[in-house]
Short mmCIF file of C-alpha atoms in Angstrom, two decimals:
data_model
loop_
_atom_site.label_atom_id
_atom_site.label_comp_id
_atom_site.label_asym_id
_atom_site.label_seq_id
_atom_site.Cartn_x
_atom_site.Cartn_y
_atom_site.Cartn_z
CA UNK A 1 -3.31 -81.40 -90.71
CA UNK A 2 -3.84 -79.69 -94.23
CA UNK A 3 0.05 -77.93 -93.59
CA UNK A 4 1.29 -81.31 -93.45
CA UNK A 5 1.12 -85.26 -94.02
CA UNK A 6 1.83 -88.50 -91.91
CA UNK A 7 5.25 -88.64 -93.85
CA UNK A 8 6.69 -85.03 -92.83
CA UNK A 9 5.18 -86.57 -89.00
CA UNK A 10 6.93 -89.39 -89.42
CA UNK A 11 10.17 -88.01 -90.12
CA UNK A 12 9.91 -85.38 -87.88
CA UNK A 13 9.42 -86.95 -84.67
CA UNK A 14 12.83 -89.31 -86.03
CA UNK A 15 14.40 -86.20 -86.37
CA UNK A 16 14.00 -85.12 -83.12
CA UNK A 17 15.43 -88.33 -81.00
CA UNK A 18 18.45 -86.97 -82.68
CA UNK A 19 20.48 -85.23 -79.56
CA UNK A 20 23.39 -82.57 -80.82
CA UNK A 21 26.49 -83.93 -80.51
CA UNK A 22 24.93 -87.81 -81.48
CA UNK A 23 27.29 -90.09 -83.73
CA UNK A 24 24.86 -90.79 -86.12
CA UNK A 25 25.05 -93.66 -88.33
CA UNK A 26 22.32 -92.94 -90.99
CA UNK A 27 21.01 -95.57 -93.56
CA UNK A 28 18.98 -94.76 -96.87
CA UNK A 29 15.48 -93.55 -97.34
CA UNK A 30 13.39 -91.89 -94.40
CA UNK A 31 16.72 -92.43 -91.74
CA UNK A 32 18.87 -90.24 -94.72
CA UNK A 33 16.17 -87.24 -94.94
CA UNK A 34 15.12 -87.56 -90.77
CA UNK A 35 18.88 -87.42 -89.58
CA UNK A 36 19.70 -84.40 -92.38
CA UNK A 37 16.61 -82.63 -91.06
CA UNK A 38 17.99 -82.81 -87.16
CA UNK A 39 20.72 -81.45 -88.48
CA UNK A 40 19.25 -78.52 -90.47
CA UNK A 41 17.56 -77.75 -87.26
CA UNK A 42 17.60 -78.38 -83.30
CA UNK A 43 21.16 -80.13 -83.75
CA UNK A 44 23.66 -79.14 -85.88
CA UNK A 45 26.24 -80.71 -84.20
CA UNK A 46 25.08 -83.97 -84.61
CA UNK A 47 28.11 -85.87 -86.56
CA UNK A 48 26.58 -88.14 -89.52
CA UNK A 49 28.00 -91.39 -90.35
CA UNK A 50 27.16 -93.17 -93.77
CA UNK A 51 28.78 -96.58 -94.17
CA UNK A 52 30.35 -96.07 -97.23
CA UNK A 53 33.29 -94.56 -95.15
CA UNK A 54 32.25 -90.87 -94.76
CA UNK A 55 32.69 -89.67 -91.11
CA UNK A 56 31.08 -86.67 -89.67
CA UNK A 57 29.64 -85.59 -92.98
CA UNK A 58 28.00 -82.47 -94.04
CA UNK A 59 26.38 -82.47 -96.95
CA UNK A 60 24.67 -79.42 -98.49
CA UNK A 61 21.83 -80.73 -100.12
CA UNK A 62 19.90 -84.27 -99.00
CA UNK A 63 22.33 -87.11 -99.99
CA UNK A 64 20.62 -89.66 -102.89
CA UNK A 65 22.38 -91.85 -101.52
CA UNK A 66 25.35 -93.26 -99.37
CA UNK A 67 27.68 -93.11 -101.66
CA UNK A 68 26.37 -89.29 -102.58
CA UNK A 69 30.29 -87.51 -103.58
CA UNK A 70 28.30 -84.79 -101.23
CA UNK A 71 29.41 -87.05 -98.45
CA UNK A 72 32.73 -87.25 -99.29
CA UNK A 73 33.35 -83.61 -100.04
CA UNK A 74 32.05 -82.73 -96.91
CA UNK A 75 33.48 -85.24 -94.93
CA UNK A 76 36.27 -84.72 -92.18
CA UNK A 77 37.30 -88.28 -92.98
CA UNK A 78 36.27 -90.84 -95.21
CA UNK A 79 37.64 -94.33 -94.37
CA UNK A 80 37.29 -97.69 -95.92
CA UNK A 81 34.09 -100.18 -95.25
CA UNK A 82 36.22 -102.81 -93.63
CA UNK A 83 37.62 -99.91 -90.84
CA UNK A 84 33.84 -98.77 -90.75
CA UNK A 85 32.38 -101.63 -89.41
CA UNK A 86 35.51 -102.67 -87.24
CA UNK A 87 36.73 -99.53 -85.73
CA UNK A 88 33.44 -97.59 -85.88
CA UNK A 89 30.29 -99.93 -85.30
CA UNK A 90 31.72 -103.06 -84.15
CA UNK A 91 33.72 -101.20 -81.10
CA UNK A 92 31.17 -99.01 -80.28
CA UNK A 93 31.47 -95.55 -81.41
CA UNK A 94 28.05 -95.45 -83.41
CA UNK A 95 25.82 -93.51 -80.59
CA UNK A 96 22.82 -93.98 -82.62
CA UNK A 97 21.86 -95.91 -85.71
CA UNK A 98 19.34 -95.23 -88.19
CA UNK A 99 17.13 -98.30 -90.10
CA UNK A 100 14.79 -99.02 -92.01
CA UNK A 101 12.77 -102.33 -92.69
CA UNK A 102 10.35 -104.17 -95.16
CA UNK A 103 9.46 -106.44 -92.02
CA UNK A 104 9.41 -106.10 -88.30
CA UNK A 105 7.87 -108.42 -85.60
CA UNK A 106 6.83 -107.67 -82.65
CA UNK A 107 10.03 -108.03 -81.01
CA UNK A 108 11.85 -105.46 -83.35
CA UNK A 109 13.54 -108.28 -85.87
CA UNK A 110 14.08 -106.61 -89.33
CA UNK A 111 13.54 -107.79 -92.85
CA UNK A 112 15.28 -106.48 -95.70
CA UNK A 113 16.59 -109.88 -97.52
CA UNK A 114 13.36 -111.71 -98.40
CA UNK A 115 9.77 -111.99 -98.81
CA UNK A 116 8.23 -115.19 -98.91
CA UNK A 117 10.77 -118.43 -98.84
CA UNK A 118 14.35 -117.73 -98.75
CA UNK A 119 15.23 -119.99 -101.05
CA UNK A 120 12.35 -119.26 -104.01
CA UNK A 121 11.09 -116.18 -102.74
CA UNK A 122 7.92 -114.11 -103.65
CA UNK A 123 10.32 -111.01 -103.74
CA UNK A 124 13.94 -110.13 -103.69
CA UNK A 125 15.00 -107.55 -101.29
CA UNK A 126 17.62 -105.17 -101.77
CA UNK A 127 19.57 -107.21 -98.79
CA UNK A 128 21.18 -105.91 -95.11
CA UNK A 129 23.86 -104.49 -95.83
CA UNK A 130 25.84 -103.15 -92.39
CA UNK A 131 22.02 -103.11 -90.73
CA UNK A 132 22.70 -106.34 -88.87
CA UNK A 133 26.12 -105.14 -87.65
CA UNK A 134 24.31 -101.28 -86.66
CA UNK A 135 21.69 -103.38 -84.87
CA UNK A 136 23.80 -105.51 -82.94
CA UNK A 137 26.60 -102.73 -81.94
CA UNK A 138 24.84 -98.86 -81.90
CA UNK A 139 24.49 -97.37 -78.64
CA UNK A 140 20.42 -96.57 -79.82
CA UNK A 141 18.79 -97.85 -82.82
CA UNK A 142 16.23 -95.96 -84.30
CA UNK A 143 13.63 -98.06 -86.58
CA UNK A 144 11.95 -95.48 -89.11
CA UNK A 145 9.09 -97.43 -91.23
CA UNK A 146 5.29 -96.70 -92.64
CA UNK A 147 3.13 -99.02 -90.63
CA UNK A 148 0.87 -101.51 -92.25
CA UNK A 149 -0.17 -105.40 -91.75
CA UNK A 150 2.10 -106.20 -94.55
CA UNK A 151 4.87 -104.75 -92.94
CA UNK A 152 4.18 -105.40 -88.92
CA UNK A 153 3.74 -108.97 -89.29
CA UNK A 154 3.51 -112.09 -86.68
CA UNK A 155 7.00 -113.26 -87.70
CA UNK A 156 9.47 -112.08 -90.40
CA UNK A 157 10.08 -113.90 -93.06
CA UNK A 158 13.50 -113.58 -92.77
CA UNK A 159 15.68 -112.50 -89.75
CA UNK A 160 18.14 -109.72 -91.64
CA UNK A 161 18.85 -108.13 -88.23
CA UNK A 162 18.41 -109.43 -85.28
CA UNK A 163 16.02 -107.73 -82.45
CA UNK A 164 15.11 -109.39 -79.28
CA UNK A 165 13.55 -112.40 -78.16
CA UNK A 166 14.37 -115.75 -77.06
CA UNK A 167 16.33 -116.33 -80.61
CA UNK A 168 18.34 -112.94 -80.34
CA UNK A 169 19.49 -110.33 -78.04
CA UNK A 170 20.64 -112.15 -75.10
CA UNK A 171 23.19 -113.47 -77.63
CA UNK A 172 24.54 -110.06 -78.43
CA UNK A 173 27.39 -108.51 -76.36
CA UNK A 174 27.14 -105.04 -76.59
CA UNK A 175 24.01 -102.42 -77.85
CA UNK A 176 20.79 -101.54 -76.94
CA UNK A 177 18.96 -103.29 -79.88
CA UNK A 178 15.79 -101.45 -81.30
CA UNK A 179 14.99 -98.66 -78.94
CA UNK A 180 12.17 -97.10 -80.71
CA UNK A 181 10.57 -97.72 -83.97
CA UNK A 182 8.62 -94.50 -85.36
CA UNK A 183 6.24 -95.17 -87.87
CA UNK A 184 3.66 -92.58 -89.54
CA UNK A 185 1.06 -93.62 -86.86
CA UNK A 186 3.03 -93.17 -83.93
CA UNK A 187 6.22 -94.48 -81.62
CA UNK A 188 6.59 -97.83 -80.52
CA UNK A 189 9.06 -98.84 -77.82
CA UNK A 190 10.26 -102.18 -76.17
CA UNK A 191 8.44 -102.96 -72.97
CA UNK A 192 10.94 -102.87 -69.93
CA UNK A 193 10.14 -106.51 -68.67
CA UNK A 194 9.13 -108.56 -72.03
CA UNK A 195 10.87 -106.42 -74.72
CA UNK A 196 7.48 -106.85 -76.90
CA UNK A 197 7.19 -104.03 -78.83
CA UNK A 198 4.35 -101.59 -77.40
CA UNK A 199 2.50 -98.48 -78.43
CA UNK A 200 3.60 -95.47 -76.42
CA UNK A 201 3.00 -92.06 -78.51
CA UNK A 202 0.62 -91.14 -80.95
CA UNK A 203 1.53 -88.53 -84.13
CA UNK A 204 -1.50 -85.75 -84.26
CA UNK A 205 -5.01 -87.22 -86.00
CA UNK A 206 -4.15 -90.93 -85.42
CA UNK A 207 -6.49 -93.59 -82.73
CA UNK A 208 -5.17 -95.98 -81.15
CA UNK A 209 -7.78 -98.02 -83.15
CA UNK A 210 -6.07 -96.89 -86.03
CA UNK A 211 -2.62 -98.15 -84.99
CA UNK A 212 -4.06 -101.61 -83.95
CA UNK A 213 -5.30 -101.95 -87.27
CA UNK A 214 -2.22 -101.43 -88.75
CA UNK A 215 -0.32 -103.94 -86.98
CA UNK A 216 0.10 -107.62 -88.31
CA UNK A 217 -0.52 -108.83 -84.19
CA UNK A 218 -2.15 -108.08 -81.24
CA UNK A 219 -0.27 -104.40 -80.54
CA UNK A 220 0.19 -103.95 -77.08
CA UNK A 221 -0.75 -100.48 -76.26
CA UNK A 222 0.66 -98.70 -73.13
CA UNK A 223 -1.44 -97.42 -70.62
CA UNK A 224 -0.59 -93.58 -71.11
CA UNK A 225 -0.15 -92.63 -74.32
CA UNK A 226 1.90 -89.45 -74.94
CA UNK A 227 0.82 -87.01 -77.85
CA UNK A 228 3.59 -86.32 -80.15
CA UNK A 229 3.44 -82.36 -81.10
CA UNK A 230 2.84 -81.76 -84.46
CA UNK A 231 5.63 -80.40 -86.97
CA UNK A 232 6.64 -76.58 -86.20
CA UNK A 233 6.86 -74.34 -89.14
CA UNK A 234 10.58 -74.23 -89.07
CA UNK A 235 10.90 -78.07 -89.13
CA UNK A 236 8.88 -78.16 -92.46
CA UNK A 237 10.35 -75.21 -93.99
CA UNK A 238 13.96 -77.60 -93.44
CA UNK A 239 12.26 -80.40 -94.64
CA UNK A 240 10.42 -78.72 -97.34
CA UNK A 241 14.18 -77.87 -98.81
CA UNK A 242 15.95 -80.91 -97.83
CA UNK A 243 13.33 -82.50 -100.56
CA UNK A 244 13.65 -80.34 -103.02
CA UNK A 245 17.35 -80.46 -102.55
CA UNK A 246 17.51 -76.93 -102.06
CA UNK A 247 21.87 -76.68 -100.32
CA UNK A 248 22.89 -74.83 -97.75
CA UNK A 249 26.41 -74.05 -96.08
CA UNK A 250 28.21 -77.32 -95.08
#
């Protein structure tokens, strides 16, 4: 593991639930340098979405952020945030979305408002933004967050975007909800029958024990875990540049 760390794992494996050809509705942080690195790599066809308005954008060096002029430059369109989340998300078109979280429960409800009480709390997040809308509508969403007890807790502090459970999903209309959340232990996915989330891969050098420990409940671990392969050299050569911001052709 000396080539490479749990983050580069981390983002990898996101990376690589990234199918070419995806509608890709990417969010800041690890979702930003994970769905730049699928494209970089195994599919460069895969058409990023950023929901400051920029559709099928191809930036040439890693965004900073979603409102990068990289994005727009690239862009075949770029349309306004009110058609974004009406004609794009809410109707559908997002094939996958991209999130990340401060909190997540067991049953894949996000955090990003609050810690603490909502109304004098410990800590001010930087807020949802479209991830409650990219939760409730994308045809996948993909859950990209380092996994610790402070982050995998019992019950979020505040519900920013809505998972399952008997408070959510069966309220929603349309999308999947969380389909997989990929942390730098392993992958987690919603059991079938009680949509708890459960353990179902583990990245290279990481125990189940390990993962347990991590989480802020009782983790539920399936009963064949799958080894995730570890980065190839070509996937941190592309995400050795996409961090050092080294561009490439659009």
């Amino acid at each position: 593991m000396s080539d490479w760390t749990s983050a580069d794992m981390m983002n990898v494996a996101a990376a690589r639930e990234l199918h070419d050809g995806d509608v890709c509705l990417v969010g800041v942080g690890p979702p930003n340098l994970a769905a730049n690195l699928a494209r970089r790599t195994h599919a460069p066809g895969c058409r990023l979405v950023y929901e400051s308005g920029a559709i099928d954008a191809r930036p040439q060096k890693l965004p900073l952020s979603i409102g990068d002029d990289d994005l727009a430059a690239t862009a075949t369109a770029v349309v306004s945030v009110p058609e974004m989340f009406n004609f794009w998300v809410g109707a559908g078109r997002i094939d996958v979305g991209f999130l990340g979280a401060a909190q997540i429960d067991r049953y894949g409800n996000i955090n990003t408002t609050v810690i603490g009480d909502h109304d004098n709390p410990k800590v001010r997040l930087p807020g949802a933004g479209g991830a409650p809308e990219i939760a409730a509508a994308a045809g996948r969403v993909i859950v990209i967050v380092k996994q610790s007890p402070r982050t995998f807790v019992e019950r979020v502090d505040f519900v920013s975007s809505v998972g399952y459970g008997p408070t959510g999903r069966e309220r929603m209309a349309q999308g999947a909800g969380p389909t997989l959340v990929i942390t730098d232990h392993g992958v987690l996915e919603p059991d079938p029958e009680t949509n708890e989330l459960t353990l179902t891969r583990l990245h290279p050098g990481v125990t189940v024990e390990q993962a347990v420990k991590a989480t802020g409940w009782p983790l539920k671990v399936a009963d064949d875990i799958e080894d995730v392969p570890p980065p190839s050299a070509e996937e941190l050569t592309a995400l050795q540049k996409l961090r050092n911001r080294e561009a490439v052709d659009a």
